[in-house]
Coordinates of C-alpha atoms and ligand atoms in Angstrom, one line a residue:
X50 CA 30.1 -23.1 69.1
X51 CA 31.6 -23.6 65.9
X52 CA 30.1 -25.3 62.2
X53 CA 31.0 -26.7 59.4
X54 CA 30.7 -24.3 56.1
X55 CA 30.5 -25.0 52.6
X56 CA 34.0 -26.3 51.8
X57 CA 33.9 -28.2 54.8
X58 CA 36.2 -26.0 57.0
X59 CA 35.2 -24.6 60.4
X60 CA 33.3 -21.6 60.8
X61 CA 34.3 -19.6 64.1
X62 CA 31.8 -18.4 66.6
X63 CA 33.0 -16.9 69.3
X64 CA 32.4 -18.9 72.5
X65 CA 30.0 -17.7 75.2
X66 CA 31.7 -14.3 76.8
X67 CA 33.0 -15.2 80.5
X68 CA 33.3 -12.4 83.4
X69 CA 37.3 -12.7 83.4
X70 CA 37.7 -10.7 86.8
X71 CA 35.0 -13.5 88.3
X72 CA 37.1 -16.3 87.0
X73 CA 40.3 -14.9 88.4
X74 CA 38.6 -14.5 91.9
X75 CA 37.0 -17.4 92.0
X76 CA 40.5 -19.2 91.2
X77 CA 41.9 -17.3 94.3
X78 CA 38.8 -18.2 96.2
X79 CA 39.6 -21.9 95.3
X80 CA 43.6 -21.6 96.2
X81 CA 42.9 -20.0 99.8
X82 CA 40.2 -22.9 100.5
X83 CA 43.5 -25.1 100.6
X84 CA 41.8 -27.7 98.8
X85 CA 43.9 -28.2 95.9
X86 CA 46.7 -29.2 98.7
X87 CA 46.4 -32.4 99.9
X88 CA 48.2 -34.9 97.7
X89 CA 45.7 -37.2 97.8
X90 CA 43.3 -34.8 96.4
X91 CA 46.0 -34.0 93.6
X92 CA 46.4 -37.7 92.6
X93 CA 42.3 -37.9 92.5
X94 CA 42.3 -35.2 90.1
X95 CA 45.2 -36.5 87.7
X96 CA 43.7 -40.0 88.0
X97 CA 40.5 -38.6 86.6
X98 CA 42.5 -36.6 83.9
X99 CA 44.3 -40.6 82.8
X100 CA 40.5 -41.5 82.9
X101 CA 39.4 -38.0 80.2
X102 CA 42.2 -39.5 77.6
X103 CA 41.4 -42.9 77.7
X104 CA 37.6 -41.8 77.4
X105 CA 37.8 -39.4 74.7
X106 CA 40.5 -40.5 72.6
X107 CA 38.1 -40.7 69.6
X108 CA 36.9 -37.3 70.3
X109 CA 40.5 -35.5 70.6
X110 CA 41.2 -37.5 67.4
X111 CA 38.2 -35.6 65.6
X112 CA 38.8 -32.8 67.3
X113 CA 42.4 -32.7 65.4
X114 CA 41.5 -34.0 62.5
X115 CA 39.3 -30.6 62.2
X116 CA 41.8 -28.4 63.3
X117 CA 44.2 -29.7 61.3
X118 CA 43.6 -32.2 59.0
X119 CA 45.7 -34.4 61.5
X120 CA 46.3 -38.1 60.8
X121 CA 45.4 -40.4 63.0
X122 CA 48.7 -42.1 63.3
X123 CA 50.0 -38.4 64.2
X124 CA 47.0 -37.5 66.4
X125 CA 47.6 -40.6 68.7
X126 CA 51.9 -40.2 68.2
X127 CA 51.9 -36.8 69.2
X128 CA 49.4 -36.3 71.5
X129 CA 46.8 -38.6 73.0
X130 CA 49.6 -41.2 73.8
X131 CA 52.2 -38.7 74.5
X132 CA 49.5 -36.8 77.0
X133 CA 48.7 -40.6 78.5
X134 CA 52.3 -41.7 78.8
X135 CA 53.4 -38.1 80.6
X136 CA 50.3 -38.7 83.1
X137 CA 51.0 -42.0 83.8
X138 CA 54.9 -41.0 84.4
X139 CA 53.7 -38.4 87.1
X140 CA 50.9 -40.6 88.8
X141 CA 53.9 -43.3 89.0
X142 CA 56.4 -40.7 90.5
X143 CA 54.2 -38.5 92.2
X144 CA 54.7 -39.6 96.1
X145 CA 58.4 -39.7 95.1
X146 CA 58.5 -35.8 93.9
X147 CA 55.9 -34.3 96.2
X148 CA 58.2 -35.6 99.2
X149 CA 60.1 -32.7 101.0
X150 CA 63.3 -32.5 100.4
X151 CA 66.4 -33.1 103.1
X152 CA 69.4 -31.4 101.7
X153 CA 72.7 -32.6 103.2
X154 CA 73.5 -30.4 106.4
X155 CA 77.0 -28.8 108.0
X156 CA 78.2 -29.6 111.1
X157 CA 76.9 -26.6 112.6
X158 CA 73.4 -27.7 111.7
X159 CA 73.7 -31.5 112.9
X160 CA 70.9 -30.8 115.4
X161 CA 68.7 -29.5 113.2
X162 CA 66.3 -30.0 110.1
X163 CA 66.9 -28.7 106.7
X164 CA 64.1 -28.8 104.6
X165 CA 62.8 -27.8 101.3
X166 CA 59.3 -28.0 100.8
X167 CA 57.1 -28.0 97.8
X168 CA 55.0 -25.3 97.7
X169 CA 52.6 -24.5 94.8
X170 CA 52.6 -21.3 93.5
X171 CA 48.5 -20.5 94.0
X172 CA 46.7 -19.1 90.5
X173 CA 48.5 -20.6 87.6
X174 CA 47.7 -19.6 83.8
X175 CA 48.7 -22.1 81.1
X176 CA 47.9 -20.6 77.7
X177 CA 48.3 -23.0 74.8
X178 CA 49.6 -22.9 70.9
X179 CA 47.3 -24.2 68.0
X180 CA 49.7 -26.3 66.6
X181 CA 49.9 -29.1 69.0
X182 CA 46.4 -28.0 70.7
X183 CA 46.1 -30.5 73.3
X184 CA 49.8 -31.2 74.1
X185 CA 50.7 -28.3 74.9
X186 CA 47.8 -27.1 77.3
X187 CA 46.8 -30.5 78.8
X188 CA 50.8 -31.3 79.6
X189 CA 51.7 -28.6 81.5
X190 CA 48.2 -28.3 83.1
X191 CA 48.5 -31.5 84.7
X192 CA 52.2 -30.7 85.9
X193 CA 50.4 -27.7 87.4
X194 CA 47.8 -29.6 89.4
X195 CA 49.7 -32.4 90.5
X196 CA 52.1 -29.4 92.0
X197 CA 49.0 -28.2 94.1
X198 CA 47.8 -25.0 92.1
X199 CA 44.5 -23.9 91.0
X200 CA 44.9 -23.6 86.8
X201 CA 43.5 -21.3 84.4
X202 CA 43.6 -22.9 81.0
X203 CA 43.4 -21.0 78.0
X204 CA 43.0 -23.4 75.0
X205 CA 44.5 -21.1 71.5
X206 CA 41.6 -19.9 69.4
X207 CA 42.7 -20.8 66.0
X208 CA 42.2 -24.3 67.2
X209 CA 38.2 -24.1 67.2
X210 CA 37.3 -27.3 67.7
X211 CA 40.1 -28.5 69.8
X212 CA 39.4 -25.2 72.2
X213 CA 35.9 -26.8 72.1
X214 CA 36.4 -29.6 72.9
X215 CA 38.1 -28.6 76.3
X216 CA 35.9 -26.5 77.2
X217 CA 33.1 -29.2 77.0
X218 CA 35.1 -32.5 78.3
X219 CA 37.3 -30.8 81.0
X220 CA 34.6 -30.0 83.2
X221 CA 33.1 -33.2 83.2
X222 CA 36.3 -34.9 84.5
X223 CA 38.0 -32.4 86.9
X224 CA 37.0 -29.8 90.1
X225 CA 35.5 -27.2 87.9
X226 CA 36.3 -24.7 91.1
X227 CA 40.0 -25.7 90.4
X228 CA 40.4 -25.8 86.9
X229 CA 38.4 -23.4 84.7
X230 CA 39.2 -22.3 81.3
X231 CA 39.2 -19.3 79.3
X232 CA 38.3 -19.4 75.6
X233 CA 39.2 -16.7 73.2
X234 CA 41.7 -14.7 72.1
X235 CA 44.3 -11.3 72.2
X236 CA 41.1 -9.4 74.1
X237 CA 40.5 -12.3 76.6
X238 CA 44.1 -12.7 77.1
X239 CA 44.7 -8.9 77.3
X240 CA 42.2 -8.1 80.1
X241 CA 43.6 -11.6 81.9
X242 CA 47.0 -9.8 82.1
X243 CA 45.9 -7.5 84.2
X244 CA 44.9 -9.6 86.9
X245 CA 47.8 -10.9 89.3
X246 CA 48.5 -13.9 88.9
X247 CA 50.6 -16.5 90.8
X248 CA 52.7 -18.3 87.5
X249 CA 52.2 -18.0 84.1
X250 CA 53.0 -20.7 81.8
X251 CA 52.7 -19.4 77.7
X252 CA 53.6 -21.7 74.5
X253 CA 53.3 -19.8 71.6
X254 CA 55.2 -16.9 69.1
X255 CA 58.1 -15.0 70.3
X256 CA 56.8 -11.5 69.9
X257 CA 53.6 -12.4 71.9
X258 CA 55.9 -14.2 74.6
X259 CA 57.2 -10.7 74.8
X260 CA 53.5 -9.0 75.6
X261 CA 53.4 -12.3 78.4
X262 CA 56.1 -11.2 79.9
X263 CA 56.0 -7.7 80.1
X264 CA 52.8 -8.1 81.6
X265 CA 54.0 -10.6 84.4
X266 CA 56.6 -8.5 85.3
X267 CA 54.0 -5.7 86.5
X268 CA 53.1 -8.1 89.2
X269 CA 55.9 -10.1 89.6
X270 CA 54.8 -13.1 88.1
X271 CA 57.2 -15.2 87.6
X272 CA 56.8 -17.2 83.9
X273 CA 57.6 -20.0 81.8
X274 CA 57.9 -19.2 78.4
X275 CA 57.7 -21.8 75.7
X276 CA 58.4 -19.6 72.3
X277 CA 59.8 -20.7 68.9
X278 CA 62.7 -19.9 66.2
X279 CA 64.8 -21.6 63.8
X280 CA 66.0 -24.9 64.8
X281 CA 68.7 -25.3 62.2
X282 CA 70.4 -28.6 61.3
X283 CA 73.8 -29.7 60.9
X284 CA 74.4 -32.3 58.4
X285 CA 78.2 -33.7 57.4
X286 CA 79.4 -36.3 55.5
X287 CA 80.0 -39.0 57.8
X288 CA 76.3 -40.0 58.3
X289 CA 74.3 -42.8 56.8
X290 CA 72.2 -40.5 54.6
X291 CA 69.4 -42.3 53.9
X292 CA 68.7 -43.0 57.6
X293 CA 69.3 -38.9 57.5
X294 CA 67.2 -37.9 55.1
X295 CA 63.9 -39.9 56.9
X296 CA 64.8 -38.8 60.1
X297 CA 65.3 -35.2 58.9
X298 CA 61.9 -34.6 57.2
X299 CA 60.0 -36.7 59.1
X300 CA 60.7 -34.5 61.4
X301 CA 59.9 -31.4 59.4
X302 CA 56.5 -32.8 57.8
X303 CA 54.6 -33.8 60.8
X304 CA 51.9 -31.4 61.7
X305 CA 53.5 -30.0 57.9
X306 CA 56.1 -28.3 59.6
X307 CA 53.6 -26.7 62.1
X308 CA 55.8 -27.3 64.9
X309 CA 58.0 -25.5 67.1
X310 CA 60.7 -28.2 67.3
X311 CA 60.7 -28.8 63.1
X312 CA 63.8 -29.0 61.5
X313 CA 63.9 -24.8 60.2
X314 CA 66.4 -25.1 57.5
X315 CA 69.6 -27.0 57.0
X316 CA 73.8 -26.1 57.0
X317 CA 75.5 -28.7 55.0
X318 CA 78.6 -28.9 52.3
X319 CA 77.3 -28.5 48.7
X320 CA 77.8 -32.0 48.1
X321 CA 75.7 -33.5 51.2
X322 CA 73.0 -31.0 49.7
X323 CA 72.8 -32.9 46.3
X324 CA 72.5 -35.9 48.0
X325 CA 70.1 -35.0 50.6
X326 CA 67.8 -33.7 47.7
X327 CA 68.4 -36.8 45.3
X328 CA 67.1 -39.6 48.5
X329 CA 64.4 -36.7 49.6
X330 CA 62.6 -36.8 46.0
X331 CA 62.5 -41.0 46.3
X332 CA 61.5 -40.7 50.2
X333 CA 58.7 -38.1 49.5
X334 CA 57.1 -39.9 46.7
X335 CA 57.5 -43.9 49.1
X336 CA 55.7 -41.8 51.7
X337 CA 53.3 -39.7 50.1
X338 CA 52.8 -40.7 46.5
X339 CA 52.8 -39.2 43.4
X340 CA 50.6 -36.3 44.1
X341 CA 50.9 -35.7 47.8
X342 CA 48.0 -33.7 48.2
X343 CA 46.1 -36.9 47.7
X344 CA 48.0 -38.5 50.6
X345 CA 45.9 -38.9 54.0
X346 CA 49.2 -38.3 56.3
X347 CA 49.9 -34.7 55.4
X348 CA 48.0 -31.9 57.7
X349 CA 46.7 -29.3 56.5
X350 CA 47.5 -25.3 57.5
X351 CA 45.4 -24.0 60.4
X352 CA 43.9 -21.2 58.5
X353 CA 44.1 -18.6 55.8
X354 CA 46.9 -16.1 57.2
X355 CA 49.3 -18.6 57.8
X356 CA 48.5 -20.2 54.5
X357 CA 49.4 -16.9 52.8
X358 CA 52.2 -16.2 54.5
X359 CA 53.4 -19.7 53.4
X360 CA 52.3 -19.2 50.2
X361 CA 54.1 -15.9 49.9
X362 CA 57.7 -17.9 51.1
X363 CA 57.3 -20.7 48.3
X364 CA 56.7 -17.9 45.8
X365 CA 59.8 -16.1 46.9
X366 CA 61.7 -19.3 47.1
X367 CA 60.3 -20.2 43.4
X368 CA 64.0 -19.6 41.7
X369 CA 65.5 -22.5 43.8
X370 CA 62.8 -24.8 44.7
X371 CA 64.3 -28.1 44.3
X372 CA 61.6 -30.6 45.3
X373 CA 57.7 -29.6 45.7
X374 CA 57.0 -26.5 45.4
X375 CA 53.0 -26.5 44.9
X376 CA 50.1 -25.4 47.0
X377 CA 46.6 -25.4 47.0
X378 CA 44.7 -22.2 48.7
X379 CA 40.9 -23.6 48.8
X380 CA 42.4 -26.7 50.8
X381 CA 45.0 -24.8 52.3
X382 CA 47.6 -27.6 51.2
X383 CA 51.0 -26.9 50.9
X384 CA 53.2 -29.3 49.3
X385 CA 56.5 -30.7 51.0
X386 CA 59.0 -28.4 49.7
X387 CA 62.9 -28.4 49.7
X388 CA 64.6 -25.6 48.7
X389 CA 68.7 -25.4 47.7
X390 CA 71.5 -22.9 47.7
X391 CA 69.5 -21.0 50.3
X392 CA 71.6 -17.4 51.6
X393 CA 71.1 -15.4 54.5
X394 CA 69.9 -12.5 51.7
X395 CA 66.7 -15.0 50.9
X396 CA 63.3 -14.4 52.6
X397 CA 62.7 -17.7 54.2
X398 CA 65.8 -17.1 56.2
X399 CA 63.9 -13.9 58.1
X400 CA 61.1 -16.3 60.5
X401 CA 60.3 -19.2 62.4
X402 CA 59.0 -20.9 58.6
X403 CA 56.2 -23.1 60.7
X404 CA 55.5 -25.1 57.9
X405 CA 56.2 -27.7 55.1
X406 CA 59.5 -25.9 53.3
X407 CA 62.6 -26.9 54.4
X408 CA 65.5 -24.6 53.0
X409 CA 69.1 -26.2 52.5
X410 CA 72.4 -23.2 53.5
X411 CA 75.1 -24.4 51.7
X412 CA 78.3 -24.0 54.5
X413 CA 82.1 -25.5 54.0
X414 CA 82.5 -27.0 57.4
X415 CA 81.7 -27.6 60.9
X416 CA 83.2 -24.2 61.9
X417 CA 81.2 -22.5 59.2
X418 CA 77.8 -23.5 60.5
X419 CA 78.9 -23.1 64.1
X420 CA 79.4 -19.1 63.0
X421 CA 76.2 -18.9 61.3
X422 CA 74.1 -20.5 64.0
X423 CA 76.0 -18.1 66.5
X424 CA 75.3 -15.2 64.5
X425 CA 71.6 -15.3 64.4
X426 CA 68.9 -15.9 68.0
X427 CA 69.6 -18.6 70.4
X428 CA 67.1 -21.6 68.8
X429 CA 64.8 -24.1 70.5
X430 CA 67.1 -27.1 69.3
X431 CA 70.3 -27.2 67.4
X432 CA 70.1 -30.4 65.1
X433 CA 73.2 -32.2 64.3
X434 CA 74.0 -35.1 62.6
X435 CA 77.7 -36.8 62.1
X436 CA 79.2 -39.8 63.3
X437 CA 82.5 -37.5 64.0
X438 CA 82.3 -37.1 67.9
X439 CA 85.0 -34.4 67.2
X440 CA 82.7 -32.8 65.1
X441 CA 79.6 -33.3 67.6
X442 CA 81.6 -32.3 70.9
X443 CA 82.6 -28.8 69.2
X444 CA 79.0 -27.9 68.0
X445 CA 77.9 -29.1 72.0
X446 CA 80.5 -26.6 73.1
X447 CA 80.6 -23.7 70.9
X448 CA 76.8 -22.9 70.3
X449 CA 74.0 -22.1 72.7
X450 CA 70.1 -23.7 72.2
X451 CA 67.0 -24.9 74.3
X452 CA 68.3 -28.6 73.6
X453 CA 69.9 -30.6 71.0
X454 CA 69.3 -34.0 69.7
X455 CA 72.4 -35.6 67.7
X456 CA 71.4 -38.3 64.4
X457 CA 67.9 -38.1 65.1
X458 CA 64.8 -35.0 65.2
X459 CA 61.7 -34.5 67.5
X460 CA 62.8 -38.0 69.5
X461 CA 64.2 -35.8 72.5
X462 CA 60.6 -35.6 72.8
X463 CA 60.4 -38.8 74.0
X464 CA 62.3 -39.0 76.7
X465 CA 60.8 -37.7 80.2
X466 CA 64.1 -37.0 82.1
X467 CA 64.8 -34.1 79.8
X468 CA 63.4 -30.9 80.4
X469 CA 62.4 -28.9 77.3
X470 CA 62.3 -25.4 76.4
X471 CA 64.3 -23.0 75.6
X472 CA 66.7 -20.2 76.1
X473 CA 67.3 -16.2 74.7
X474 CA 64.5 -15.9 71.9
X475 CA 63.5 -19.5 72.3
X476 CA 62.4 -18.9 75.9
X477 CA 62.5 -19.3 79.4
X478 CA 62.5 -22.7 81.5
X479 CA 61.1 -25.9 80.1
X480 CA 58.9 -28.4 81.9
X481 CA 58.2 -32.5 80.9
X482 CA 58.7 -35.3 83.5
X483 CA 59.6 -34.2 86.8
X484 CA 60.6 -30.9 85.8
X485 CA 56.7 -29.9 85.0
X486 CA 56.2 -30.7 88.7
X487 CA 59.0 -28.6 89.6
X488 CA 58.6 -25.8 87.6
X489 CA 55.2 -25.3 89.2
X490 CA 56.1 -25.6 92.5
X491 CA 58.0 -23.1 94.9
X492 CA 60.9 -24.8 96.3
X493 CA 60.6 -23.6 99.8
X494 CA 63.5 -23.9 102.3
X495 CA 63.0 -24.3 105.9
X496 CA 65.6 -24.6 108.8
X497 CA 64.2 -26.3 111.9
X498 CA 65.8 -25.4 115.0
X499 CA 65.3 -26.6 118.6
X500 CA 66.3 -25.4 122.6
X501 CA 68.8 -28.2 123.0
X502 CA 71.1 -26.4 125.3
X503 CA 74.2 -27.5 123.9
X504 CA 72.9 -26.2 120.8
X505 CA 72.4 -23.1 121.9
X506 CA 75.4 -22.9 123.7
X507 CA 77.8 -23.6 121.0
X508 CA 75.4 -20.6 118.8
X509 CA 75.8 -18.2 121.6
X510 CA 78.4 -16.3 119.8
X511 CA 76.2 -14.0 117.8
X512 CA 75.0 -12.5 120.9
X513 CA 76.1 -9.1 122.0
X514 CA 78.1 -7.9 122.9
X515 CA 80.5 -9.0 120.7
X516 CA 83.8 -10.0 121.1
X517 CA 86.7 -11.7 119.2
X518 CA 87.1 -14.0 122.0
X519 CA 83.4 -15.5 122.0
X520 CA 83.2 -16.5 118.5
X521 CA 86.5 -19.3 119.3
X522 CA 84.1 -20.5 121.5
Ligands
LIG209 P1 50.7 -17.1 69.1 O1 51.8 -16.4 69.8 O2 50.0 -16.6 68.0 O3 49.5 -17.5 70.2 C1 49.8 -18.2 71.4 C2 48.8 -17.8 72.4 O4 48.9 -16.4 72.7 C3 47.3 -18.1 72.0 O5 46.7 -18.7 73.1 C4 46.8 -16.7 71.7 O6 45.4 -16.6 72.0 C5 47.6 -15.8 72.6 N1 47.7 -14.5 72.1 C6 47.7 -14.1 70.8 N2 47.9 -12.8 70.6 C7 48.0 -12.3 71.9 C8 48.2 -10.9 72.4 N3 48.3 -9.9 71.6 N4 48.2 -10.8 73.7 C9 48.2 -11.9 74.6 N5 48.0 -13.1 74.1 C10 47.9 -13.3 72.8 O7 51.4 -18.5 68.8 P2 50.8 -19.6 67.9 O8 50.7 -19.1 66.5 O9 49.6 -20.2 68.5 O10 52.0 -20.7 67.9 C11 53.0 -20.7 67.0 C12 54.3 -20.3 67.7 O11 54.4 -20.9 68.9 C13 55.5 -20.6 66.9 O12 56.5 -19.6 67.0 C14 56.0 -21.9 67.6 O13 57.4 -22.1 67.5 C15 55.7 -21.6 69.0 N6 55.6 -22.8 69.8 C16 56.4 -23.1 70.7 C17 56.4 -24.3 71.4 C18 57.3 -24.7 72.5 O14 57.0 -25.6 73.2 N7 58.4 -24.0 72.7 C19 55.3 -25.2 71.1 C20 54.5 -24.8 70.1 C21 54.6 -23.6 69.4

């Protein structure tokens, strides 16, 4: 539903309308069948899903390179591979976490069983972000199914042919009774609020995340909200600053900044600053050349209004633009941009910047940047980088974020045991690895009795009448 135009950019149609109240009931339907239940049927499903990415790996390539300009380095990085290695991490793990629990048990329940039991949740929405379009739909989706739900996918609609290509390819692999999707926008997603569902999962903006939950709360719903802010980074004098500088804007030029982990902006002494700059101008030009427009590794920016608004920041910034600084409307380029000597008074401080301009707040010390990161929202990740454990332990301790990753950006990513999301404005509960299964699944505890009669002796107590005497036993 979607062609190329003149300048070779997409041109939206709107995908076919679908009856939202039918989709919503046919999803119940589906849940009180029971077939999503068995385990085996579970593993069949997420099998087949392993079986979609190796399959179509070409076709979500395209798909991103549409969207987004996307490399293909990137594409695979960030999201075919991660996708493939997350999947393959459940379906490895997946008798292992779908296994009720036996908490330890008192004395007073040594006869008995004490279970927890993982229960799915019934109708789950996952609504995706553009920026990592596949990611961040297809991850939690599968942590969804393999926790026994029915899912309702809803793929973002800036991402055209990425929300295509779900709609087309999903089908194909997976029970189309069990997982449907929804394409469209604010007016699909509006009347699908209405509806009761069992768990709503949303990735996107913070003031949308809002809508979400305000909505959920009208039923109940409990949520998972995956929002965004400014990650900021901590940089001191005691690092290997080349190693910093790389790690730093890689970080903050994948996707071109289009990405909710991205290094926001960075606190640093005025002398780390300098130095930071002078390595960024020789790293920038190794990676991307002379004229980086020309280079194939940079995205570009999803579409016009966040182009603007982008544009509008560097033009605000234009007084202490450093390095870059250039952009490019008709091919809605934006050049890697540093910007120094950045206040809290300056314009790019205000949003999430989600996008290729990476600000540099000149602070004195440790303590400095500790009060300025406390003073604004709790971010998604705090940033730090020192070889000064001292240093590290008191930014661990004294500041409050969705995660942290210390010498390094974006490689917490990597690593399955850690749950990600975030906390205040960043969000509510995070998923990845085992916690994706969890987060899904209604922990359900059970106590298991029997009529032993020396159990039912020794619990005769709580029977009237009551007396002091009884309960000594
Ligand atoms: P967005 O809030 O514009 O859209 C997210 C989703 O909400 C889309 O599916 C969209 O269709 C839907 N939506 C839009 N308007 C709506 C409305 N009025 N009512 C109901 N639903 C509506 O977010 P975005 O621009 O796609 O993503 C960028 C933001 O997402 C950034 O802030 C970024 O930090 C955040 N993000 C967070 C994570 C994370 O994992 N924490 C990941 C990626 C992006």
């Amino acid at each position: 539903h979607d062609t190329m135009n003149g300048n070779g950019t997409l041109a939206h149609s709107k995908p076919k309308p679908v009856n939202i109240s039918e989709v919503v009931q046919k999803a119940r339907n589906t849940f009180n069948s029971g077939i999503t239940r068995p385990l085996d049927w579970r593993k069949k499903q997420l099998k087949s899903l392993l079986k979609m990415y190796e399959e179509n790996k070409n076709a979500m390539i395209d798909a991103l390179v549409k969207d987004l300009r996307r490399s293909k380095t990137e594409a695979i990085l960030l999201e075919v591979d991660y996708l493939i290695n997350d999947l393959s991490n459940t379906l490895n793990n997946f008798d292992e976490w779908t296994k009720p629990e036996q908490p330890p048990k008192g004395i007073v329940n040594v006869l008995d069983d004490v279970v927890i039991y993982n229960d799915p949740y019934g109708v789950v929405l996952v609504v995706g972000a553009w920026n990592y379009p596949l990611q961040l739909l297809l991850l939690p989706m599968a942590g969804a199914i393999a926790a026994g739900n029915v899912v309702i996918v809803k793929p973002s609609e800036l991402a055209v042919a990425t929300s295509q290509f779900i709609a087309e390819t999903l089908p194909k692999y997976l029970d189309n009774d069990a997982v449907l999707i929804i394409e469209g926008g604010p007016e699909e997603m509006t009347e699908l609020l209405k509806h009761k569902l069992d768990y709503i999962f949303y990735t996107g903006g913070t003031n949308v995340g809002k809508i979400v939950y305000a909505a959920a709360t009208k039923h109940l719903t409990p949520v998972t909200l995956e929002l965004g802010g400014k990650s900021p980074v901590y940089i001191d004098n005691t690092v290997d600053m080349e190693v910093t500088v790389k790690r730093v804007l890689w970080g903050k030029f994948i996707n071109v900044g289009q990405t909710c982990i991205a290094p926001d902006y960075i606190l640093c002494s005025k002398e780390v600053q300098d130095k930071f700059v002078e390595i960024s101008k020789n790293v920038l030009k190794e990676w991307y050349g002379e004229d980086p427009q020309k280079s194939p590794d940079l995205c570009r920016i999803i579409n016009n209004r966040h182009f603007s608004r982008l544009q509008a920041l560097v033009d605000a910034s234009k007084d202490k633009i450093a390095v870059g600084g250039r952009y490019d409307a008709q091919d809605r380029f934006v050049a890697p941009t540093i910007v120094k000597n950045v206040t809290t008074s300056d314009k790019i401080m205000e949003d999430e910047i989600f996008g290729p301009i990476l600000p540099i707040v000149p602070v004195e010390n440790a303590y400095e940047a500790i009060q300025f990161i406390n003073s604004r929202e709790k971010p998604l990740v705090l940033y730090v980088f020192s070889t000064n454990k001292e240093v590290t332990k008191k930014l661990v301790e004294n500041t409050s974020s969705g995660g942290m990753c210390v010498n390094d950006t974006v490689m917490q990513m990597g690593v399955d045991t850690l749950p990600f999301g975030g906390v205040g404005n960043s969000g509510i509960g995070a998923y990845h690895g085992k916690k994706s299964f969890d987060t899904f699944t209604h922990k359900k505890s059970c106590l298991v009795r029997n009529f032993a009669a020396i159990g039912e002796k020794l619990a005769s107590g709580r029977y009237p009448p009551y007396s002091d005497g009884k309960l000594k036993l």
